XYZ file of C-alpha atoms in Angstrom:
294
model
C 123.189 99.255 104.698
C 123.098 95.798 106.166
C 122.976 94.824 109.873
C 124.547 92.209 111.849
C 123.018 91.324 115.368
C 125.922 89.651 117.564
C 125.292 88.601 121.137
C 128.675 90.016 122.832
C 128.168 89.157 126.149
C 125.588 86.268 126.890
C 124.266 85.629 130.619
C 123.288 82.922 132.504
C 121.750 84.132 135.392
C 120.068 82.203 138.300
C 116.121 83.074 138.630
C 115.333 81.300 134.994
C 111.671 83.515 134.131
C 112.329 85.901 137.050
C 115.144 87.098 134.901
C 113.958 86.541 131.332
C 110.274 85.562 131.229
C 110.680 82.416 129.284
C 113.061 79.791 130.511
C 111.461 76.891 132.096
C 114.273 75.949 134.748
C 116.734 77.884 137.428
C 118.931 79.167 134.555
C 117.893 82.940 132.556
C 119.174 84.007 129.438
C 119.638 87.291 128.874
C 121.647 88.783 126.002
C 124.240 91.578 125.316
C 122.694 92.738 122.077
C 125.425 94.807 119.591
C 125.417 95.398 116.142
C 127.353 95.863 113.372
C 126.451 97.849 110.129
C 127.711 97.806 107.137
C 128.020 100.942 105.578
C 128.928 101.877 101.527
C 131.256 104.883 102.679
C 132.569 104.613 106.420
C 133.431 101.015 106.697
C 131.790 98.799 109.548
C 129.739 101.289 112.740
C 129.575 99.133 115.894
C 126.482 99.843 117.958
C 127.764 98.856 121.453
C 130.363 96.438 121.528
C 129.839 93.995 124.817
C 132.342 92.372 127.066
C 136.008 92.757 125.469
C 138.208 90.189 124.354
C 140.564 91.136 127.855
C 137.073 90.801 129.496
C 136.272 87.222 127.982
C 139.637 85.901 128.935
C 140.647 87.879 132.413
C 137.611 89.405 133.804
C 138.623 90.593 137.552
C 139.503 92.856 138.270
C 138.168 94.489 135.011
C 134.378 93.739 135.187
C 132.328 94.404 139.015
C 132.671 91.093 140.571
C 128.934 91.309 142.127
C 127.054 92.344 139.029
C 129.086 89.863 136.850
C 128.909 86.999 139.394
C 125.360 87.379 139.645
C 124.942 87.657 135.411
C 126.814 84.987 135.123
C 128.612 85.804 132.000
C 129.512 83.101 129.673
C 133.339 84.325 129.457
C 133.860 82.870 125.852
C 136.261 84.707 123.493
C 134.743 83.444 120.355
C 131.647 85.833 121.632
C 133.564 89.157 121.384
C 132.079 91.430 118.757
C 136.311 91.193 117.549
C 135.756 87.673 117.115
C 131.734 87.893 115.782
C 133.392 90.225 112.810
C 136.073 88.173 111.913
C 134.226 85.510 111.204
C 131.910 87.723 108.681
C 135.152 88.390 107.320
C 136.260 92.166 108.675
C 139.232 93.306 110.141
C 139.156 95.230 113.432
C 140.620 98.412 111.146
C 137.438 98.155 109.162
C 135.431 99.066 112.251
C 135.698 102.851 111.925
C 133.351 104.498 114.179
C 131.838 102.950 117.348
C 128.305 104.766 118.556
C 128.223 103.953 122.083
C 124.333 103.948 123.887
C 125.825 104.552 127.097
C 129.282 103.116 128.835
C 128.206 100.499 131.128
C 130.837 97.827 131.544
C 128.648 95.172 129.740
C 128.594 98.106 126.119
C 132.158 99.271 126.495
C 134.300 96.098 127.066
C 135.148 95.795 124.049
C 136.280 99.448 123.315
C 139.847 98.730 123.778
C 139.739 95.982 120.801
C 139.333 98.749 118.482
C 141.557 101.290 118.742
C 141.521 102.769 115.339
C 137.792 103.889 115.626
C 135.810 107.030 116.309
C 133.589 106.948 119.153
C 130.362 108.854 119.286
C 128.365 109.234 122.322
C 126.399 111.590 124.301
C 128.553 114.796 126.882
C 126.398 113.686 129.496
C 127.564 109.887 129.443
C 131.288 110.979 128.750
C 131.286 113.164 131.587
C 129.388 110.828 134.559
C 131.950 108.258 133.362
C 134.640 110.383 134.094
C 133.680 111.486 137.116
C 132.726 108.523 138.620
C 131.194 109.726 141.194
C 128.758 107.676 143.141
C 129.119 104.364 144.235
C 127.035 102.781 141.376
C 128.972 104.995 138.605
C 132.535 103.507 140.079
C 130.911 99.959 139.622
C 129.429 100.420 136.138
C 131.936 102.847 134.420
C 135.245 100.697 134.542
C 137.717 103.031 132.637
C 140.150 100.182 132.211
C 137.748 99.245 128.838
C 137.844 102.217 127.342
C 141.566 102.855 125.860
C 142.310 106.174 124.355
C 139.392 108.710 125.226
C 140.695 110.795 123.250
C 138.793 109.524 120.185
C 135.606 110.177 121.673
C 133.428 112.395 119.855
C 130.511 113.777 121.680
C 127.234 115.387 121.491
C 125.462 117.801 123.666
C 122.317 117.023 125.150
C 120.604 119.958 123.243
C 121.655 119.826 120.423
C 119.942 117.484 118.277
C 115.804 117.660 116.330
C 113.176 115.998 116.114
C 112.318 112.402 115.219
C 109.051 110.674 115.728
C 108.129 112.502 118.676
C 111.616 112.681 120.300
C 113.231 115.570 121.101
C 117.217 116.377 120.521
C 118.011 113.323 118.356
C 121.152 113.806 116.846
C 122.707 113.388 113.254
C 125.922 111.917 113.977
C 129.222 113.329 112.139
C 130.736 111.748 109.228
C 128.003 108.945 109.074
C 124.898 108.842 107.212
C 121.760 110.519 107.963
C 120.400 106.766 108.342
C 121.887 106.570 111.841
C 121.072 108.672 114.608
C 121.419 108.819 118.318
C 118.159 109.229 120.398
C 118.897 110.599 123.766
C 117.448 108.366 126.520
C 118.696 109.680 129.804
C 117.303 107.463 132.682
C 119.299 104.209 133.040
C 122.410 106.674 133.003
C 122.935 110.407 132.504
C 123.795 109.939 128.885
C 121.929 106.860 127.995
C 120.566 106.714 124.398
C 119.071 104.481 121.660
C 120.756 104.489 118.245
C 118.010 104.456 114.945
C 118.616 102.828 112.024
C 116.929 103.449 108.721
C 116.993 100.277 106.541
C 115.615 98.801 103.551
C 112.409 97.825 105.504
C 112.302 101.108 107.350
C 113.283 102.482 110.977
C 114.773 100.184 113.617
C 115.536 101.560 116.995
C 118.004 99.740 119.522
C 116.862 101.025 122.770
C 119.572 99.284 124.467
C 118.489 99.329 128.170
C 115.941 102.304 128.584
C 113.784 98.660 129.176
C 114.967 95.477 130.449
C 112.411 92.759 128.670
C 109.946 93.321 125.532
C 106.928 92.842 128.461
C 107.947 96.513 129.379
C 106.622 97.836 126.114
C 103.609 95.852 126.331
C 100.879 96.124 128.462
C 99.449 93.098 130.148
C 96.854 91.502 128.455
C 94.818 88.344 127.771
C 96.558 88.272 123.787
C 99.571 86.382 125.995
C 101.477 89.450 126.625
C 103.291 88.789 130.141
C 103.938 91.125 133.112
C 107.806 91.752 133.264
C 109.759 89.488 135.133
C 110.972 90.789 138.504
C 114.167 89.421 138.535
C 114.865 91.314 135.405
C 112.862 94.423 136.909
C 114.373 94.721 140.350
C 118.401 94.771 138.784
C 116.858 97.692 136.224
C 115.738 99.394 139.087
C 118.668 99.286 140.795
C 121.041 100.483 138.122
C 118.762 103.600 137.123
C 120.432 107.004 137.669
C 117.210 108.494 137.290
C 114.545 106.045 137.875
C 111.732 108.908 136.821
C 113.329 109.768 133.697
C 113.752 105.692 132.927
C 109.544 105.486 133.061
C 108.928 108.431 131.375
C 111.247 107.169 128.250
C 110.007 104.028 128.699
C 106.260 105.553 128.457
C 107.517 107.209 125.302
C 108.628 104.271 123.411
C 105.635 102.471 124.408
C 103.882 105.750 122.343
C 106.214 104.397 119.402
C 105.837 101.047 119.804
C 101.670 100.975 119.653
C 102.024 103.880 116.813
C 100.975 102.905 113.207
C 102.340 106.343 111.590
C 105.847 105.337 112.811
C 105.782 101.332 112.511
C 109.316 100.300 113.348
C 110.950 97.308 115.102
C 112.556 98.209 118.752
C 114.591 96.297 120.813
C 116.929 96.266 123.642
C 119.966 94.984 124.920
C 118.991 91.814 127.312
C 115.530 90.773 125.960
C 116.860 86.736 124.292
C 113.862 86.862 122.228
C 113.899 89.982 120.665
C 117.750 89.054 120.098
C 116.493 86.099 118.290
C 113.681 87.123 116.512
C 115.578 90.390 115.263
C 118.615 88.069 114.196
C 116.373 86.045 112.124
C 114.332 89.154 110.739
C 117.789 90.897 109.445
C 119.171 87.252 108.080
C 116.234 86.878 105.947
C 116.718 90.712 104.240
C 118.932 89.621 101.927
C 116.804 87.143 100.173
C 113.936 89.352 100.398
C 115.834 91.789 98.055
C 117.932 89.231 96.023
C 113.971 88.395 95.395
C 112.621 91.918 94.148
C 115.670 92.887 91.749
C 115.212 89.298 90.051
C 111.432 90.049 89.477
């Protein structure tokens, strides 16, 4: 299998390190990190999918004026993960399965630009969007993304094993045992991080069970930082269960310092791990082109 990282869904948002840790001016970056994997039986599986094309190019009343207006979303078409594929060369039919790590309206935008494919995500997260019950779940669950719901396929909270010290991870149907769904509950009922077992091992998208890579690092004199606040205080406020958010976040700390389960995780908005895990995947390729010529 071989994985794309696309950005679908870059922010600009006032507060420059309050928001991201690194930028030197007023201006944060934060990132809406998605993937693509390629796949030798089941086509292309989409891991989140970002802002939508419809997004990109009429955003009210689709996206939550507040939260987007304070992002500040780049609203670029060319940064869809529709347009990010068609450049590698795939069709939106050759996207057959979506695994969704929860259906905030910055993962699920893009939904609707792939109608042909399965979507897999947790009961939980399929029911609270449904529902919409609470002020916060009418802003963040926009069901005009979303197109036929029908297609969704979804997974009890239950019913799943265990995988590195996480409970209930589930083996998703009709894909390979390489990709799995780790529930996450916390930042939403349903929230979860998808695994991915590559040539180099185990990768683990968190998507936003953490905000910044500080979160999974404890302050220290080695350079680590404390998280930014900015990027703190808007996790905080989107948490269903803020309890449940530390205690994952606690757990894939565990991971994280672990040397019997080394593995790279990142999240959605973190630019750096964006970047460094873009570069990391581009340079796979060569690294095997390298082995089957020695």
């Amino acid at each position: 299998m071989r994985i794309h990282h696309l950005d679908c869904g870059p922010m600009r948002p006032f507060g420059g390190a309050l928001m991201d840790g690194v930028s030197p001016g007023l201006v944060g970056r934060l990132t809406c990190h998605c993937l693509a994997i390629e796949t030798d039986h089941e086509g292309i599986v989409l891991v989140d999918t970002g802002l939508g094309l419809r997004d990109m190019v009429r955003p009210w009343p689709r996206l939550p004026a507040l939260n987007a207006g304070a992002l500040r979303f780049r609203f670029d078409p060319d940064r869809t993960a529709l347009r990010h594929l068609k450049r590698l060369g795939f069709s939106p039919r050759d996207v057959r399965h979506i695994v969704m790590t929860h259906l905030d309206f910055d993962h699920a935008g893009g939904l609707i630009d792939f109608p042909h494919a399965r979507v897999h995500l947790m009961e939980a997260e399929a029911v609270a969007a449904k529902r919409r019950r609470t002020t916060i779940d009418r802003v963040r669950y926009r069901p005009a993304q979303w197109g036929d719901t029908s297609r969704w396929h979804t997974y009890p909270d239950r019913a799943g094993g265990r995988w590195f010290g996480f409970d209930a991870v589930v083996q998703l149907d009709n894909l390979p045992p390489e990709i799995l769904l780790v529930p996450l509950p916390g930042h939403t009922p349903g929230h979860a991080g998808v695994a991915i077992e590559g040539p180099r091992g185990w990768v683990l998208h968190a998507a936003d069970a953490y905000f910044n890579r500080a979160e999974m690092h404890p302050p220290s004199s080695g350079g680590v930082k404390a998280p930014p606040l900015g990027a703190l205080a808007y996790e905080r406020l989107m948490a269903w269960n803020a309890d449940l958010a530390r205690a994952n976040q606690a757990r894939l700390r565990e991971l994280v310092a672990s040397r019997e389960a080394s593995m790279a995780v990142f999240c959605t908005h973190d630019p750096v791990e964006y970047v460094a895990m873009t570069v990391w995947s581009a340079r796979e390729p060569e690294r095997l082109e390298g082995q089957r010529a020695a």
